[in-house]
Coordinates of C-alpha atoms and ligand atoms in Angstrom, one line a residue:
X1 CA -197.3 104.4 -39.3
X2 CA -197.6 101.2 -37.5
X3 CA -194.0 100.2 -37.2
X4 CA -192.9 96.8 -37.8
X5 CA -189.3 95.6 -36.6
X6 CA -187.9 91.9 -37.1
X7 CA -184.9 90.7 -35.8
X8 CA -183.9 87.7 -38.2
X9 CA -181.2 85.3 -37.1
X10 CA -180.3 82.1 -38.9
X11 CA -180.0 79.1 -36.7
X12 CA -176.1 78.5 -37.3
X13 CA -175.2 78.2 -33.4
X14 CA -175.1 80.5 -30.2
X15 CA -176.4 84.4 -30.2
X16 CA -173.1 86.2 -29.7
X17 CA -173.3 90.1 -28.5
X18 CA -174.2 91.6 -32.3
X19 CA -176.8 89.8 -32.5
X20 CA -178.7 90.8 -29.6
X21 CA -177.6 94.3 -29.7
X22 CA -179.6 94.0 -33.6
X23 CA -182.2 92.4 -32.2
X24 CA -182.1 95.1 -29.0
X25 CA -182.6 98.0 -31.1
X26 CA -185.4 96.8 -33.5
X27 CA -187.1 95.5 -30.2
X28 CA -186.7 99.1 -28.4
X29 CA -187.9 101.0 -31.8
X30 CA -190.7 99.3 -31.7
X31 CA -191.4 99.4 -28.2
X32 CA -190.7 103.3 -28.3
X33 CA -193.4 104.0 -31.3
X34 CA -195.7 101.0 -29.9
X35 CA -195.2 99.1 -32.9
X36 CA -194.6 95.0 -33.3
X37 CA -191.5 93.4 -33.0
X38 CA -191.1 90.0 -35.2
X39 CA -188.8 87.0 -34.7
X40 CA -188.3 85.4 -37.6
X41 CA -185.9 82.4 -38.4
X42 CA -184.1 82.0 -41.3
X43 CA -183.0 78.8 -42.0
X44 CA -182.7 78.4 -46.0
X45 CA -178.8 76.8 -45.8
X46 CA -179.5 73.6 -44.1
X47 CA -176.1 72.9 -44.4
X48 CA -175.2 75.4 -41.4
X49 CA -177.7 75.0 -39.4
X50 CA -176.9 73.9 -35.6
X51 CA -179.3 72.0 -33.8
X52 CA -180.9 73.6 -30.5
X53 CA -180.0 77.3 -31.9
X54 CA -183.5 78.6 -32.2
X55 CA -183.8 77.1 -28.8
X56 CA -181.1 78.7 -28.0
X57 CA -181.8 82.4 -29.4
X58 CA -185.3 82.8 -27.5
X59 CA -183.6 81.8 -24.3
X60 CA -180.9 84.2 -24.9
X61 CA -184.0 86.8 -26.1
X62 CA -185.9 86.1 -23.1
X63 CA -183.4 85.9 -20.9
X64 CA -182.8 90.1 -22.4
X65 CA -186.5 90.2 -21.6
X66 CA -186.3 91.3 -25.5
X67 CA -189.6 89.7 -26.1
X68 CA -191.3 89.1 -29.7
X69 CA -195.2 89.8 -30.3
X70 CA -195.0 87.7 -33.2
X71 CA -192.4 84.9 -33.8
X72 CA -192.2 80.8 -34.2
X73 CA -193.5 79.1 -30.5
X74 CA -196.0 81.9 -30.8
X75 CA -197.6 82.4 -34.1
X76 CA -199.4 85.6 -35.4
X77 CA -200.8 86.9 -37.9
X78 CA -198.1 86.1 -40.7
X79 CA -197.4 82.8 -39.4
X80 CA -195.3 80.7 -40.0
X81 CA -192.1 82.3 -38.9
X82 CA -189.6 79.9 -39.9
X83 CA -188.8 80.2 -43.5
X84 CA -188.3 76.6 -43.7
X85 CA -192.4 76.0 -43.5
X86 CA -193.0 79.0 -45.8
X87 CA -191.3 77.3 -48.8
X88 CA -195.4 77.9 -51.1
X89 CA -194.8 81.5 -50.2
X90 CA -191.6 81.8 -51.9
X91 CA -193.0 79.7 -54.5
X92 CA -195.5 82.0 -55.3
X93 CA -193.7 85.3 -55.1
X94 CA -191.0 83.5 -57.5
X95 CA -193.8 82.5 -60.0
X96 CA -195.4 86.4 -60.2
X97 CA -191.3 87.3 -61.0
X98 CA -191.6 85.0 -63.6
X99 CA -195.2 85.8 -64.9
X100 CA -193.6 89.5 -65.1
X101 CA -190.6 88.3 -67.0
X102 CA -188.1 89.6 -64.0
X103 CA -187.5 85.6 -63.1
X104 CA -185.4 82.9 -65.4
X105 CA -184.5 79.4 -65.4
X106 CA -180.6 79.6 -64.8
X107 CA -179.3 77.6 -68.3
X108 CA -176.2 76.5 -67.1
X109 CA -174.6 73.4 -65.5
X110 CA -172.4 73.9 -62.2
X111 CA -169.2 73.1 -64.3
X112 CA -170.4 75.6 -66.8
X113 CA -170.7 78.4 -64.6
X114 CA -167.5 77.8 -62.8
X115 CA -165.7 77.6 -66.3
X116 CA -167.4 81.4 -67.2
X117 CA -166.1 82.6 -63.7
X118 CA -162.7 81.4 -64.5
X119 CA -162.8 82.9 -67.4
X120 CA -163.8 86.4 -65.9
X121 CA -161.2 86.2 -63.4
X122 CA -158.2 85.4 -65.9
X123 CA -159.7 88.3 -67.9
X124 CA -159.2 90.0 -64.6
X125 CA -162.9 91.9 -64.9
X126 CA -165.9 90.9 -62.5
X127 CA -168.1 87.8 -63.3
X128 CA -171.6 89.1 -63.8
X129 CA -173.9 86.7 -64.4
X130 CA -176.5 89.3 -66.2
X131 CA -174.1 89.7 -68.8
X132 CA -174.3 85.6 -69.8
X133 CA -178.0 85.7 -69.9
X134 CA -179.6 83.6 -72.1
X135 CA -181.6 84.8 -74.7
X136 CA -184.4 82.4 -74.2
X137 CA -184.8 80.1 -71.4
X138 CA -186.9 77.0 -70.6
X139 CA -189.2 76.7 -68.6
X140 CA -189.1 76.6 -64.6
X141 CA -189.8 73.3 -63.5
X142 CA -187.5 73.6 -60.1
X143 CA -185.2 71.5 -60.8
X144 CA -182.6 74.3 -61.6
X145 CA -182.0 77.7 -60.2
X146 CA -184.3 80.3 -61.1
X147 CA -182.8 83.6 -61.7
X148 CA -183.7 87.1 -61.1
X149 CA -183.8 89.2 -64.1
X150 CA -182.3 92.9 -62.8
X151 CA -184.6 94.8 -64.2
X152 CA -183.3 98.6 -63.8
X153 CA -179.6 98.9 -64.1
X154 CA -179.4 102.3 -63.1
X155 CA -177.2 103.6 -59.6
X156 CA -179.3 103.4 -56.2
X157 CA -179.6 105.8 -53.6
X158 CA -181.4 105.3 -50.4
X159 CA -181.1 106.9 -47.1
X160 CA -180.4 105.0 -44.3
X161 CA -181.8 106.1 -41.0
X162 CA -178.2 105.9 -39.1
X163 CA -175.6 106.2 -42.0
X164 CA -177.4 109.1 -44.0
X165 CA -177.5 108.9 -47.7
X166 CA -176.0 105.9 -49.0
X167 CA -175.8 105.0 -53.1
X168 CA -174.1 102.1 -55.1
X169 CA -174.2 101.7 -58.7
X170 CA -174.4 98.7 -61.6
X171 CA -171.7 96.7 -60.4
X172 CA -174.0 96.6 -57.4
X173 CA -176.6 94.2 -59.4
X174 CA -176.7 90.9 -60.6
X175 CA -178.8 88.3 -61.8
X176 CA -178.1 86.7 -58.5
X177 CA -180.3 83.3 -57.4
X178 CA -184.0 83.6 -56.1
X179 CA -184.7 79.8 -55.7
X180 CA -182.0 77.2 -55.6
X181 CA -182.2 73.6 -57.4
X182 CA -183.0 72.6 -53.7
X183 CA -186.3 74.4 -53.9
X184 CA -185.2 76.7 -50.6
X185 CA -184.8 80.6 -52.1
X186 CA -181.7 82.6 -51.4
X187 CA -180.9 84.9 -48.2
X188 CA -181.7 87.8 -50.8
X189 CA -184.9 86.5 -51.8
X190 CA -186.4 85.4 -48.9
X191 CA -185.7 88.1 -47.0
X192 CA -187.0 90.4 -49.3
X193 CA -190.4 88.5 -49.3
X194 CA -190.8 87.4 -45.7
X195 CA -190.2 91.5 -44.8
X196 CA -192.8 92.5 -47.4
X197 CA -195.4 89.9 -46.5
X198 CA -195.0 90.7 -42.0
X199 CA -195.1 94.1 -43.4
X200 CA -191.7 94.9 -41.9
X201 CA -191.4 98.9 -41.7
X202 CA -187.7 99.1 -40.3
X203 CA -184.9 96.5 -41.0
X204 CA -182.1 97.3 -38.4
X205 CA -178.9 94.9 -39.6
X206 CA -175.0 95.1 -40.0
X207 CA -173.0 96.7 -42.5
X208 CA -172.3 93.7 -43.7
X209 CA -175.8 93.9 -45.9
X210 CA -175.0 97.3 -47.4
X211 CA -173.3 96.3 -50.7
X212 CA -176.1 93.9 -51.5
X213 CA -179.2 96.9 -50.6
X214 CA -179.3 98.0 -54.6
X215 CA -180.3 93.9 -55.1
X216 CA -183.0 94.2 -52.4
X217 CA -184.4 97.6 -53.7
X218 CA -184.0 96.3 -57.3
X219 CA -186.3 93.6 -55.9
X220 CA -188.5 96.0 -54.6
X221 CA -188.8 97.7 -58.2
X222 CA -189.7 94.2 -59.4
X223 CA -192.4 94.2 -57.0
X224 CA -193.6 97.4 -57.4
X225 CA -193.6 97.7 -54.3
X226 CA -191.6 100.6 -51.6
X227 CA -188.8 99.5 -49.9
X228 CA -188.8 99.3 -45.9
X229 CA -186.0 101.8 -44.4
X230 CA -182.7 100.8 -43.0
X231 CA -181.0 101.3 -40.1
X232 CA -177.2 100.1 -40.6
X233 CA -175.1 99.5 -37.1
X234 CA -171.8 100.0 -36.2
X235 CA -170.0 96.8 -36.2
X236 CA -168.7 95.9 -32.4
X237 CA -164.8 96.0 -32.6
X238 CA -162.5 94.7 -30.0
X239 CA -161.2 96.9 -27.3
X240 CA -157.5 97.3 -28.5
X241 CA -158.4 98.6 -32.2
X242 CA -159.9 98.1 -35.6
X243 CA -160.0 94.2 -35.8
X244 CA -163.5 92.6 -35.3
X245 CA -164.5 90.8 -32.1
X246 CA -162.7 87.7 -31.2
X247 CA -164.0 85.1 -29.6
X248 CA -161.6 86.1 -26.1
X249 CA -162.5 90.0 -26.6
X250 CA -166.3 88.7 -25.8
X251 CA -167.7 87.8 -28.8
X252 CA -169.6 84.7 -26.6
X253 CA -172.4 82.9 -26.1
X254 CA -174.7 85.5 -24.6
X255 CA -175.6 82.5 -22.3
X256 CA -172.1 82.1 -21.0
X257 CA -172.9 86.3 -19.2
X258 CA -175.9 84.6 -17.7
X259 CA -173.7 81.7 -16.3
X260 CA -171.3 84.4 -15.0
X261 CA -174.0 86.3 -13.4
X262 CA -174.3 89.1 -15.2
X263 CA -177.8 90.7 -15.1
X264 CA -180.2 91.2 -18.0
X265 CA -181.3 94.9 -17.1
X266 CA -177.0 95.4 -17.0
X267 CA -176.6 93.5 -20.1
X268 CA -179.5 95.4 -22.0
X269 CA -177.5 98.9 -20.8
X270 CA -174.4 97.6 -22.1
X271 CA -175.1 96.6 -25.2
X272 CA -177.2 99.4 -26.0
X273 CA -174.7 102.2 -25.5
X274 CA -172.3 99.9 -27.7
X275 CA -173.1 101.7 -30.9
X276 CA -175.9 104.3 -29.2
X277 CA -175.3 107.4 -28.2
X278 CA -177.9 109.3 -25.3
X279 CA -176.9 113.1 -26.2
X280 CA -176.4 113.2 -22.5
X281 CA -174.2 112.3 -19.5
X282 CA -176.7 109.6 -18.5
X283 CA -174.7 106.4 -18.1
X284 CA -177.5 103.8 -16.7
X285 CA -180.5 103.3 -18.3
X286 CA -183.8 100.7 -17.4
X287 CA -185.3 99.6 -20.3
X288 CA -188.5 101.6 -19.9
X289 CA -185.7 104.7 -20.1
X290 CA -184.0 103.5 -23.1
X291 CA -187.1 103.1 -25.2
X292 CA -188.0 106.5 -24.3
X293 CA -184.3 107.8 -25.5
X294 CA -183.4 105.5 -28.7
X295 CA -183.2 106.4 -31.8
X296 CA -181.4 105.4 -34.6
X297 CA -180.3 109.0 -35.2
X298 CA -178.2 108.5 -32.0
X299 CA -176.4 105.5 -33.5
X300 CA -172.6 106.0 -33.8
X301 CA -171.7 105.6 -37.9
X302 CA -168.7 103.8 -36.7
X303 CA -167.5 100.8 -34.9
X304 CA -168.5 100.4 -31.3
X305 CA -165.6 99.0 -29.1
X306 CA -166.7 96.4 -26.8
X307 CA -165.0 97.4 -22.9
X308 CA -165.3 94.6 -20.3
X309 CA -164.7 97.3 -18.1
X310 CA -167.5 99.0 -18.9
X311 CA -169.4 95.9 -18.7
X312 CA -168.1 94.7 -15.4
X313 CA -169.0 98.5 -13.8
X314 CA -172.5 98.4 -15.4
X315 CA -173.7 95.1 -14.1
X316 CA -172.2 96.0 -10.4
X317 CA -174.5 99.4 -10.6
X318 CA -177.5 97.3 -11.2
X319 CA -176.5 94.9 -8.9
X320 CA -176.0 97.3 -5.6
X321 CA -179.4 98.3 -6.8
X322 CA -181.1 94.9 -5.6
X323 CA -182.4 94.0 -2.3
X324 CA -180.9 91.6 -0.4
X325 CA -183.5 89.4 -0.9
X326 CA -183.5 90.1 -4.9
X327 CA -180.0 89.6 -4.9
X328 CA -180.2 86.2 -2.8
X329 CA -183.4 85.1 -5.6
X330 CA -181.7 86.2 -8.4
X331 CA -177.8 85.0 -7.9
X332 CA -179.3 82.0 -7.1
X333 CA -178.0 81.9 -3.5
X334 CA -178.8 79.2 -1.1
X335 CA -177.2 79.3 2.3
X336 CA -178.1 77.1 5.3
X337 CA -178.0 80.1 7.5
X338 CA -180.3 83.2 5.4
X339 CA -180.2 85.7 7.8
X340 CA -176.8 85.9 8.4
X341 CA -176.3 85.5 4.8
X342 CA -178.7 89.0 4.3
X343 CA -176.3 90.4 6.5
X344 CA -173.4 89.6 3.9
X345 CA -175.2 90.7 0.7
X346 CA -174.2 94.3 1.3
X347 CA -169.9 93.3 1.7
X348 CA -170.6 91.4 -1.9
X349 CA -172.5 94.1 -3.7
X350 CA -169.5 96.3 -2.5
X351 CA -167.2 94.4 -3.7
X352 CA -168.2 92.2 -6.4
X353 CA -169.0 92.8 -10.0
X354 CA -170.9 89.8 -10.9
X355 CA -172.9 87.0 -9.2
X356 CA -170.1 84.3 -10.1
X357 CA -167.5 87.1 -8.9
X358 CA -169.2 86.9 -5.3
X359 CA -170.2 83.0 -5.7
X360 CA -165.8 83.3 -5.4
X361 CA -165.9 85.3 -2.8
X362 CA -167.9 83.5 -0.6
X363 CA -165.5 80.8 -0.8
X364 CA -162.8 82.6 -0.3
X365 CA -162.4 86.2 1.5
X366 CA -165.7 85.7 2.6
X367 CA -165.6 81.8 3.9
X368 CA -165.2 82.4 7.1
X369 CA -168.5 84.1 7.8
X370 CA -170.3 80.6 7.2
X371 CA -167.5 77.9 8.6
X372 CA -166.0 78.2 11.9
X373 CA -162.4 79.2 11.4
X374 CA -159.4 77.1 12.1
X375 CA -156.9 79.1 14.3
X376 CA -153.2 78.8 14.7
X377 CA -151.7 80.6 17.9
X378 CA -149.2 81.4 16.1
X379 CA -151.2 84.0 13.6
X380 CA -153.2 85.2 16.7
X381 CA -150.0 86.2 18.3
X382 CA -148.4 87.3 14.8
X383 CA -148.9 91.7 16.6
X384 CA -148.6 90.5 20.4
X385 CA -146.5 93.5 21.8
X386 CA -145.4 91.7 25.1
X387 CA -144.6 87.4 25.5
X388 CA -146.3 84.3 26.1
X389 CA -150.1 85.9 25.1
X390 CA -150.5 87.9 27.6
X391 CA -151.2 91.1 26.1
X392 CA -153.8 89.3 23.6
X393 CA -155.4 87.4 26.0
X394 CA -156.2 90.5 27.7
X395 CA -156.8 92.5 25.1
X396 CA -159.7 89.9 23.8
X397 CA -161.1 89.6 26.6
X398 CA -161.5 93.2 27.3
X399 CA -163.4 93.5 23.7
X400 CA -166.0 90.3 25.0
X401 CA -168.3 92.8 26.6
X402 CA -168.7 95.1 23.7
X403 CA -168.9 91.8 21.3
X404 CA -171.7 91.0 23.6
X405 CA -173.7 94.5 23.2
X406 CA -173.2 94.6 19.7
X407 CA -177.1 92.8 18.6
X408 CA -179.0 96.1 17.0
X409 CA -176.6 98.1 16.7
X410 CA -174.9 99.1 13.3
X411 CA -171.1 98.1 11.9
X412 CA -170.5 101.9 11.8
X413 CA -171.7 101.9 16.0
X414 CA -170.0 98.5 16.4
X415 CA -166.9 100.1 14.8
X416 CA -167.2 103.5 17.2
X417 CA -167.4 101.2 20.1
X418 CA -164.0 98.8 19.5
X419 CA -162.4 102.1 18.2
X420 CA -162.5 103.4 21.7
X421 CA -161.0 100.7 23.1
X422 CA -158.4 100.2 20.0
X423 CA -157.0 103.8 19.9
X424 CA -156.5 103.8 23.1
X425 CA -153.4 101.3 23.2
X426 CA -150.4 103.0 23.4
X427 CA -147.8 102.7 20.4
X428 CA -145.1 100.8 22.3
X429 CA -147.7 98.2 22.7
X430 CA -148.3 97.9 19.0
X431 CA -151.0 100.7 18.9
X432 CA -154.7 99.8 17.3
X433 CA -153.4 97.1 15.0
X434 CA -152.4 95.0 18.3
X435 CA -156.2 95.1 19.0
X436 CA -157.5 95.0 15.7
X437 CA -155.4 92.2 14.6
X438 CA -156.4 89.7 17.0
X439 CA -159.8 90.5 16.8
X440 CA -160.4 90.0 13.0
X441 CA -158.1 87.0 12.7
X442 CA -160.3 85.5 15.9
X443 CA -163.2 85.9 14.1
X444 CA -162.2 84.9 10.9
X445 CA -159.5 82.8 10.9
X446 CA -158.1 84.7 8.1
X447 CA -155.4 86.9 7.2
X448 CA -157.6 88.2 4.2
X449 CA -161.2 89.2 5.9
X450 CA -163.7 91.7 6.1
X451 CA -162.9 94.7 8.6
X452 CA -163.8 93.1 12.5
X453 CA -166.7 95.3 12.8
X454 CA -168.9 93.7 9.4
X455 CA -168.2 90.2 11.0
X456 CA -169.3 91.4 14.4
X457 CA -172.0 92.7 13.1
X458 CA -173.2 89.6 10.5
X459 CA -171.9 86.9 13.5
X460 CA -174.1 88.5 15.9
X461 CA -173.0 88.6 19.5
X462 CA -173.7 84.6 19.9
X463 CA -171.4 83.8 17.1
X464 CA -168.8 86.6 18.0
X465 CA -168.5 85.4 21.0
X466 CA -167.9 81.8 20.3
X467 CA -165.5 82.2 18.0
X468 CA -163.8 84.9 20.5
X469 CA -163.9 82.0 23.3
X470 CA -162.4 79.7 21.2
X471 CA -159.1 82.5 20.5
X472 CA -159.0 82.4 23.9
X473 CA -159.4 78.6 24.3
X474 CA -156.4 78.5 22.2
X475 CA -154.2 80.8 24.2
X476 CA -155.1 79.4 27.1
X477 CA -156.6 82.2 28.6
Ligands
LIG501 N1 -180.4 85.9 -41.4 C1 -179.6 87.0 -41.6 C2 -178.4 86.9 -40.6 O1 -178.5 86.2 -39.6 C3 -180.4 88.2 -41.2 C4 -179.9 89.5 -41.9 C5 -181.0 90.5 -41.9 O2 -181.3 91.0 -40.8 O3 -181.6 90.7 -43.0 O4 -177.3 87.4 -40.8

């Protein structure tokens, strides 16, 4: 079978993380059986559309690097893919419905209808419409709804690839509306028509669509034609317990994680072990490996919580995996000085979790590798064993020829080197920490830095040295 996935948003604002994790597992389903996958846009209810979303939901696609073989800005073979332009097709599809008598012009006025619901609900039983359907109707001229005539009220059963066997009966059908007095068709219609004319083979969705399936196979029926299968997925629930995603638990602008520096190939692991299950220990995935693994078999029947934890330790995985120079490209890093900002990349991959996290950090904790620091005598003397600097004086000046060798080597030999020199101070005079506290707070200026040895070593001897001098400028030494 040539498989055929579509991932089908309507254009009613920003792609939030269900979204792309729906459209993430059609796109790896058919990238795992070499099938197409489709973007298509449904935008039949004008009245919530948002301006720039389909702009929007390819940039957050591509961004994913989920991209579509077939879709709107590219065309194909089913074109076009924005069910706005496709209103003839509907048209058409509606008027074989009504040539096979499974199609009706809705009789009633708005006020009408609303009276017959009010009437149902008093009565305290279900409004259907099928069971105030008129014996005759006129003619369809669009200027009224046209109604679907459920054909087969019977209970459905289909099997859906992640949930298993799945049935609803009667209540489940209606004479629910193909094409509005607007002239756009339903959701339910157009769905139905657009995935048999792209000849869609899998429909990955939410739960959300289950209750209404026995319309869309009854459709089908209508059709005569067999039904695509469906893959339900877990709905994302928010980390403390049942309720769905809020807005604070994450439930975002996918954008707004690309703004905060969170990488795609982190993103794409995330989200698909949110509701996807390996079999295995295997934690991080690349995309190739996840379309090798997936299946919907492996997707979780319930809800998937959504852990920024879990996030936050994914994307700083993928990030230590960069080179510096990927890192520097792909945070967007500019800094005056590039070498000595190479040198840094490996202090923020240690200890950052995002790009924005180490855009922080090089404004703070890390600042003083790219200004000269400010010193106060008073925090250079804050471990001074003896009085009036002598001891610290010393003690820096002692550590100037090892600053001075220090070019080639690495932090871990820079560190073996000023060790020697540190453990050898004697407890009454403060111990190592009267060396190493000078030292660090001379070259950074900072009671919050890196260990001395990193800044030696990302300084170089040059800057070491100058900022040493000026400590010792300071003390008057
Ligand atoms: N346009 C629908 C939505 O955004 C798509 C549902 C489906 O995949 O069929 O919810």
């Amino acid at each position: 079978m040539n498989v055929r996935t579509r991932f089908a948003p309507s254009p009613t604002g920003y792609m939030h993380i269900g979204g792309v994790r729906t459209a993430l597992y059609a796109w790896l389903y058919a990238r795992k059986h070499s099938g197409s996958f489709i973007l298509r846009i449904e935008d039949t209810d004008k009245e919530r559309e948002v301006e720039g979303s389909i702009g929007h939901i390819m940039e957050s696609l591509r961004w994913l690097g989920l991209q579509w073989d077939e879709g709107p800005d590219i065309g194909g073979f089913h074109e076009p893919y924005v069910q706005s332009a496709r209103l003839p097709i509907y048209q058409a599809y509606a008027q074989k419905l009504i040539a096979s008598g499974f199609a009706y012009t809705d009789p009633y006025t708005p006020d009408e209808l609303e009276e017959l619901r009010q009437k149902a609900e008093m009565e305290k039983r279900p409004f259907l419409f099928r069971e105030h359907r008129p014996e005759q109707s006129e003619e369809w001229d669009g200027t009224k709804p046209l109604r679907f005539r459920t054909p087969f009220l019977k209970r459905y059963s289909w099997n859906d690839l992640v949930r298993g066997e799945l049935s609803a009966g009667e209540e489940a059908l209606d004479d629910f509306i193909l094409i509005k007095s607007d002239g756009y068709p339903t959701y339910n219609f157009a769905h139905v028509v657009d995935d048999i004319e792209m000849q869609i083979t899998h429909v990955t969705r939410g739960e959300e669509f289950i209750s209404s399936t026995p319309k869309f196979l009854s459709l089908y029926d209508a059709f005569e034609l067999p039904p695509p299968a469906f893959a339900t997925l877990p709905p994302i629930l928010s980390e403390e317990g049942k309720k769905k995603l809020s807005k604070r638990d994450g439930a975002k602008d996918i954008l707004d994680y690309r703004a905060e520096g969170y990488l795609p190939e982190a993103f794409v692991n995330f989200l698909a072990l949110l509701g996807w299950n390996p079999g295995t220990e295997q934690e991080y995935f690349t995309s190739e490996e996840l379309i090798q693994a997936f299946d919907f078999d492996k997707v979780n029947k319930s809800g998937a919580h959504f852990n920024e934890e879990k996030l936050l330790s994914v994307n700083q995985y993928w990030l230590r995996q960069l080179s510096s120079g990927e890192f520097t490209v792909q945070g967007n890093f500019t800094s005056p000085d590039p070498e000595r900002f190479s040198k840094t990349v490996p202090l923020l991959k240690e200890r950052a979790h995002t790009f924005g996290e180490a855009r922080e950090m090089l404004t703070g904790e890390l600042a003083c590798i790219f200004t000269q620091p400010v010193l106060t005598e008073e925090m250079l003397l804050l471990k001074e064993p003896g009085e009036a600097a002598g001891f610290t004086r010393t003690t820096l000046t002692n550590l100037l020829p090892f600053i001075k060798e220090s070019d080639g080597k690495t932090i871990e030999e820079i560190k073996v080197a000023i060790m020697s020199v540190a453990d050898e101070n004697p407890k009454e005079k403060g111990g190592r920490g009267a060396v190493l506290w000078p030292l660090r707070y001379g070259l950074s200026g900072q009671e919050r830095s890196p260990d001395p040895f990193s800044l030696i070593y990302i300084l170089g001897s040059a800057g070491s040295e100058l900022r040493i001098r000026a400590a010792l400028d300071i003390l008057g030494g």
